[in-house]
Short mmCIF file of N, CA and C in Angstrom, two decimals:
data_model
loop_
_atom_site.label_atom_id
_atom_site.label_comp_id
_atom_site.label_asym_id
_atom_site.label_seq_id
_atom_site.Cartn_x
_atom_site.Cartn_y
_atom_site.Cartn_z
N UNK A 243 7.28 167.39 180.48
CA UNK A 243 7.50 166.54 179.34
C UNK A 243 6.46 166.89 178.27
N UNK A 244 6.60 167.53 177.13
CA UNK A 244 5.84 167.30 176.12
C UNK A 244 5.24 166.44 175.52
N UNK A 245 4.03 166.82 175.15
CA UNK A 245 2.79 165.34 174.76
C UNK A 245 3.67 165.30 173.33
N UNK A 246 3.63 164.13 172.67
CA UNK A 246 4.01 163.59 171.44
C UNK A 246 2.45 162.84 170.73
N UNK A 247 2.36 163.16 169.48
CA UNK A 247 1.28 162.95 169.02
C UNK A 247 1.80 161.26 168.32
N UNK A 248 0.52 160.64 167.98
CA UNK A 248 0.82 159.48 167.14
C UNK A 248 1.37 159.24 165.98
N UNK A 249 1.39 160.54 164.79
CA UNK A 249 1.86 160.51 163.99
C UNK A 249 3.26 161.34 164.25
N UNK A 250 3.49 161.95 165.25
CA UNK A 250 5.00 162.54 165.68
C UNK A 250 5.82 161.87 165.72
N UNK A 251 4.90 160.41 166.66
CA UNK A 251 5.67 159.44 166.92
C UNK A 251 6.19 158.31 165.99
N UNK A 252 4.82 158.24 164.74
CA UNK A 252 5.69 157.42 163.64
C UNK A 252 6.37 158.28 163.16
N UNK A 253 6.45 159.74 163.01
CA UNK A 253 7.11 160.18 162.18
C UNK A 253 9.04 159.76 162.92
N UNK A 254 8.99 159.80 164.33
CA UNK A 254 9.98 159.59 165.26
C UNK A 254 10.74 158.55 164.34
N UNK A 255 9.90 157.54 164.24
CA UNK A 255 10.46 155.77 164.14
C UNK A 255 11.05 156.03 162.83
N UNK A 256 10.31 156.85 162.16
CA UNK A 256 10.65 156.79 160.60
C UNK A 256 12.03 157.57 160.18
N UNK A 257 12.65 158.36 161.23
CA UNK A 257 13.25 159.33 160.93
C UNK A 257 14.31 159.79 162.15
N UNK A 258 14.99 160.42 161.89
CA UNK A 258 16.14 160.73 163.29
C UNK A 258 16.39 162.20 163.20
N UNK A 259 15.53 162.21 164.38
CA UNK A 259 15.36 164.13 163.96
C UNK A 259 16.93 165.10 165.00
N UNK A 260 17.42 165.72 164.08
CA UNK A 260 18.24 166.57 165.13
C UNK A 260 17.71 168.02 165.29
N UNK A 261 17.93 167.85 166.36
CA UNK A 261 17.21 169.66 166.76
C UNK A 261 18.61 170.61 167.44
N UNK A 262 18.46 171.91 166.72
CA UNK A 262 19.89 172.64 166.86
C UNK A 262 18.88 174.12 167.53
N UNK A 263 19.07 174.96 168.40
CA UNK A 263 18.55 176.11 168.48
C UNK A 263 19.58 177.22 166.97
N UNK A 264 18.72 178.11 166.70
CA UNK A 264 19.44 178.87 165.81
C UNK A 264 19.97 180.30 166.22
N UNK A 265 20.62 181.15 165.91
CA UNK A 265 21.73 182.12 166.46
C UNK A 265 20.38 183.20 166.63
N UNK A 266 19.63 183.57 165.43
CA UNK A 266 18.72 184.73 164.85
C UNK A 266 17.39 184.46 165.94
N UNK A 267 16.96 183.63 165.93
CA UNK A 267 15.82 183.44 167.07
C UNK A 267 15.70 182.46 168.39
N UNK A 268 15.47 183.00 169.37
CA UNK A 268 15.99 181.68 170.69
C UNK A 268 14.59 180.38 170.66
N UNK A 269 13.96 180.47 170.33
CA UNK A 269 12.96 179.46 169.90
C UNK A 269 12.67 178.95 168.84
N UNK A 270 13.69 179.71 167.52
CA UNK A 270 13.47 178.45 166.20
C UNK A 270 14.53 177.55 166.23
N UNK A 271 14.46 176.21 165.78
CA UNK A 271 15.09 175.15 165.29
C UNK A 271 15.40 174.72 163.95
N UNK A 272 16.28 173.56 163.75
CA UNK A 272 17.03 173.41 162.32
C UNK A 272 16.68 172.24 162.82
N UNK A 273 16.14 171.45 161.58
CA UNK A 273 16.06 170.10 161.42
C UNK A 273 16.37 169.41 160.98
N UNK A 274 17.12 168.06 160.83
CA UNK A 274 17.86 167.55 160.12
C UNK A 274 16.82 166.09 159.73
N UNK A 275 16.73 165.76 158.95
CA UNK A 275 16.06 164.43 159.06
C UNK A 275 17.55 163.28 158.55
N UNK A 276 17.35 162.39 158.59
CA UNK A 276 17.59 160.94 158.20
C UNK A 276 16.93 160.10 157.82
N UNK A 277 16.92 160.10 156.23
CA UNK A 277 15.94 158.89 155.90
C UNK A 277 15.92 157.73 156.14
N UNK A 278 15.63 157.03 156.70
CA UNK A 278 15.81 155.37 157.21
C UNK A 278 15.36 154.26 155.43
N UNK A 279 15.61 153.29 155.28
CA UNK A 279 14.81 152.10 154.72
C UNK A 279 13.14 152.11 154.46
N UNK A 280 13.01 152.46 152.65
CA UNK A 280 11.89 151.95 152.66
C UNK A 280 10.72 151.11 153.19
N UNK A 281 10.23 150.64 154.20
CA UNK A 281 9.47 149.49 154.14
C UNK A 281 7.88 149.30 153.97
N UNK A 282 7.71 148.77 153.67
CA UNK A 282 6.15 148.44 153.25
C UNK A 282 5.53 146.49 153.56
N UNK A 283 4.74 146.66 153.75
CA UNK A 283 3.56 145.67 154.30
C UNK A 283 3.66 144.28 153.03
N UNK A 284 3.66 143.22 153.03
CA UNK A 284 3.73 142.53 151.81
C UNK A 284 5.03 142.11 150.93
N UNK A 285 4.93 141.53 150.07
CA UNK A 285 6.04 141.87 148.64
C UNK A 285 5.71 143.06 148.48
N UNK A 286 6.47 143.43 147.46
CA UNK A 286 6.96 143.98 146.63
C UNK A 286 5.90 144.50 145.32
N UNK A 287 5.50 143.17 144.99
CA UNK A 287 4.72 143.04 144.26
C UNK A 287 3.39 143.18 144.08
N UNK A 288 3.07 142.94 145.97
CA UNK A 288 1.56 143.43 145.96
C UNK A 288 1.50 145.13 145.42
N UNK A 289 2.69 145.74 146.95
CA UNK A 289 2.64 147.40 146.50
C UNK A 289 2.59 147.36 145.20
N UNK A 290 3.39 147.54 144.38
CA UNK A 290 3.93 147.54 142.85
C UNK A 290 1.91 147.45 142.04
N UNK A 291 1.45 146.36 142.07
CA UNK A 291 0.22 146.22 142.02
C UNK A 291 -0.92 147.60 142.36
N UNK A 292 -0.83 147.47 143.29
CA UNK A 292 -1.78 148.63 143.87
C UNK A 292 -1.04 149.77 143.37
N UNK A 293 0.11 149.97 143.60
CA UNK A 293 0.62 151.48 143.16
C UNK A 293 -0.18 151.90 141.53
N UNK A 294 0.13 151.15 140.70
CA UNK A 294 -0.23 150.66 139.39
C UNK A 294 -1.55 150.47 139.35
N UNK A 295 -2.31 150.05 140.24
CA UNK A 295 -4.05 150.51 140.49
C UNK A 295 -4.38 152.08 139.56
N UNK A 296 -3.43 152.21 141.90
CA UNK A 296 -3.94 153.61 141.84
C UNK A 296 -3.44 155.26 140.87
N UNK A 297 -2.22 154.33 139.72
CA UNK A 297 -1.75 155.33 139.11
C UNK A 297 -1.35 154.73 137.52
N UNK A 298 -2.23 154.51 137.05
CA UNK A 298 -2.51 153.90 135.56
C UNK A 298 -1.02 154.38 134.72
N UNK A 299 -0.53 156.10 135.21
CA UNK A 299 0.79 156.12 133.92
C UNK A 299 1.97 155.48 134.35
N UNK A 300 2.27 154.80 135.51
CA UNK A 300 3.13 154.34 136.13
C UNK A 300 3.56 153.00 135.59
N UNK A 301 4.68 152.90 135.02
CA UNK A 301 5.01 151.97 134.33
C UNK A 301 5.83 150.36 135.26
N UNK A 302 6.30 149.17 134.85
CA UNK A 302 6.89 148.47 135.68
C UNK A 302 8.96 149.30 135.88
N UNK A 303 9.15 150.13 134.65
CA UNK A 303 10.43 150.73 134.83
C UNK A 303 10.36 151.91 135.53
N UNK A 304 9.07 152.58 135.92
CA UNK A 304 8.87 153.51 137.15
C UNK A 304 9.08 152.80 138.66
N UNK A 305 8.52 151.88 138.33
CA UNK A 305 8.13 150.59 140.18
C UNK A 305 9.52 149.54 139.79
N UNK A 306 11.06 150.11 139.50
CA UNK A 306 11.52 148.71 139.75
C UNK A 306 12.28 149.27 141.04
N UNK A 307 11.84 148.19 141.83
CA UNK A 307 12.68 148.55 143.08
C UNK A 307 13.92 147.44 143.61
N UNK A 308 14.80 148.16 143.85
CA UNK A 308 16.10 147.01 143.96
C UNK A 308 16.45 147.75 145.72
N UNK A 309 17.08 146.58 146.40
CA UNK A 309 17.29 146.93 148.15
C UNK A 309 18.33 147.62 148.43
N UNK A 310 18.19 149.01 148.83
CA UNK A 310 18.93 149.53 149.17
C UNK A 310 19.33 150.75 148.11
N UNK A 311 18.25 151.15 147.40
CA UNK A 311 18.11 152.01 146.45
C UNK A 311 16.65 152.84 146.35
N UNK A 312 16.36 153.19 147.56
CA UNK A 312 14.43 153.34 147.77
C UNK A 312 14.69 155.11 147.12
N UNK A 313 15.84 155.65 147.38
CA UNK A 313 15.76 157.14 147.06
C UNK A 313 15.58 157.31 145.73
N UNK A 314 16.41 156.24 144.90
CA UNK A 314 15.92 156.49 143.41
C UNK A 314 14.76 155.94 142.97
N UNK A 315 14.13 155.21 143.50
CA UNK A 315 12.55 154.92 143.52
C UNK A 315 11.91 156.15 143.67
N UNK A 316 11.64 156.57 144.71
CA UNK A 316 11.20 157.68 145.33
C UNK A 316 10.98 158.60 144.06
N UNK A 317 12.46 159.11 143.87
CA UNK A 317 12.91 159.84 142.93
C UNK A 317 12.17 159.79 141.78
N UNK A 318 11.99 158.76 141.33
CA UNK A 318 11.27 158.12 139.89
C UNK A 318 9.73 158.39 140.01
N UNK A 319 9.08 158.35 141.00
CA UNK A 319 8.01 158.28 141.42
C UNK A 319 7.47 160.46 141.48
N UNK A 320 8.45 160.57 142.30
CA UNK A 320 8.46 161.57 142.66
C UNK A 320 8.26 162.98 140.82
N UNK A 321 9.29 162.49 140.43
CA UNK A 321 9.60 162.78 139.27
C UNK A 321 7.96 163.00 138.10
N UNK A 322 7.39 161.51 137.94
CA UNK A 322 6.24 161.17 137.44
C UNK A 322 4.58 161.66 138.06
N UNK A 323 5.08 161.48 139.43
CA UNK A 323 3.74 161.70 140.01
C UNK A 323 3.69 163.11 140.45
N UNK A 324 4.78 163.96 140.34
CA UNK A 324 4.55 165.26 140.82
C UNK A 324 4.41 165.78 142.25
N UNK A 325 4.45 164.20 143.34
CA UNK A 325 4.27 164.48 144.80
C UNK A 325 5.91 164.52 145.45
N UNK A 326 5.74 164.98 147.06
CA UNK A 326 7.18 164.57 147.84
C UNK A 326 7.60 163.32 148.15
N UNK A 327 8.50 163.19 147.76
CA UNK A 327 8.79 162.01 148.35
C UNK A 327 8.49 161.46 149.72
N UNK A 328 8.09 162.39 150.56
CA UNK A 328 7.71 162.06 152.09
C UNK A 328 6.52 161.83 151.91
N UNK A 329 5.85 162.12 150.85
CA UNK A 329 4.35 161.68 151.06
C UNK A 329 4.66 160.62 150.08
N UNK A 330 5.04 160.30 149.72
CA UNK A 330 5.44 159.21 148.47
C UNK A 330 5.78 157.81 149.34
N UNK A 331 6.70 158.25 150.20
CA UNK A 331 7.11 157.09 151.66
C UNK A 331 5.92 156.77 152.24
N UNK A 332 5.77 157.87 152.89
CA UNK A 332 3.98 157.61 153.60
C UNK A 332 3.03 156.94 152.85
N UNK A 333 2.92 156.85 151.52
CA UNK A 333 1.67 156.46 150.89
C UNK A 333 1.96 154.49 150.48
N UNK A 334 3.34 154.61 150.38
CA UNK A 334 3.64 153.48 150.21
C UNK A 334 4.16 152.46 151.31
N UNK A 335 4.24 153.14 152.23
CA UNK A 335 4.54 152.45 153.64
C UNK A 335 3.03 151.94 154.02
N UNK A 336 1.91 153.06 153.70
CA UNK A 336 0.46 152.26 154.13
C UNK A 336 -0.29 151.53 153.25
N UNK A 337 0.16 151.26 152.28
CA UNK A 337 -0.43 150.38 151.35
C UNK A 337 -1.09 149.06 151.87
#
């Protein structure tokens, strides 16, 4: 059984990984992710707050977040701040 690290393992919870072997090499894989649901610690409003701390050009029409629309958040964010959106999830999931 392979050891799984702690962040493997949130990455696990966060995500639904499919693993395919590929034709060209017998030990590489194809990965598929699935993004699951934003979530974060608090309102809304705290994040929104702190995000806006920690990123002064970030406007309230950059941070509007509506449920069930986190990719165009992301997106918006992503767009402005110049980062991935996976680190964009990550940063706002630990807020």
């Amino acid at each position: 059984m392979a050891h799984i690290s702690g962040a493997e393992l949130h990455a696990a919870r966060m995500h639904r990984f499919v693993w395919r072997k590929t034709a060209d090499l017998p030990f590489a894989c194809e990965i598929s992710i699935t993004m699951t649901k934003l979530e974060f610690k608090g309102g809304w409003n705290e994040v929104k707050g702190k995000l806006k701390q920690k990123y002064a050009q970030l406007t309230d029409d950059d941070l509007t977040f509506t449920e069930g629309k986190d990719e165009e958040l992301l997106g918006r964010l992503q767009q402005k701040l110049g980062k991935s959106k996976e680190d964009l999830r990550r940063e706002i999931e630990d807020l």
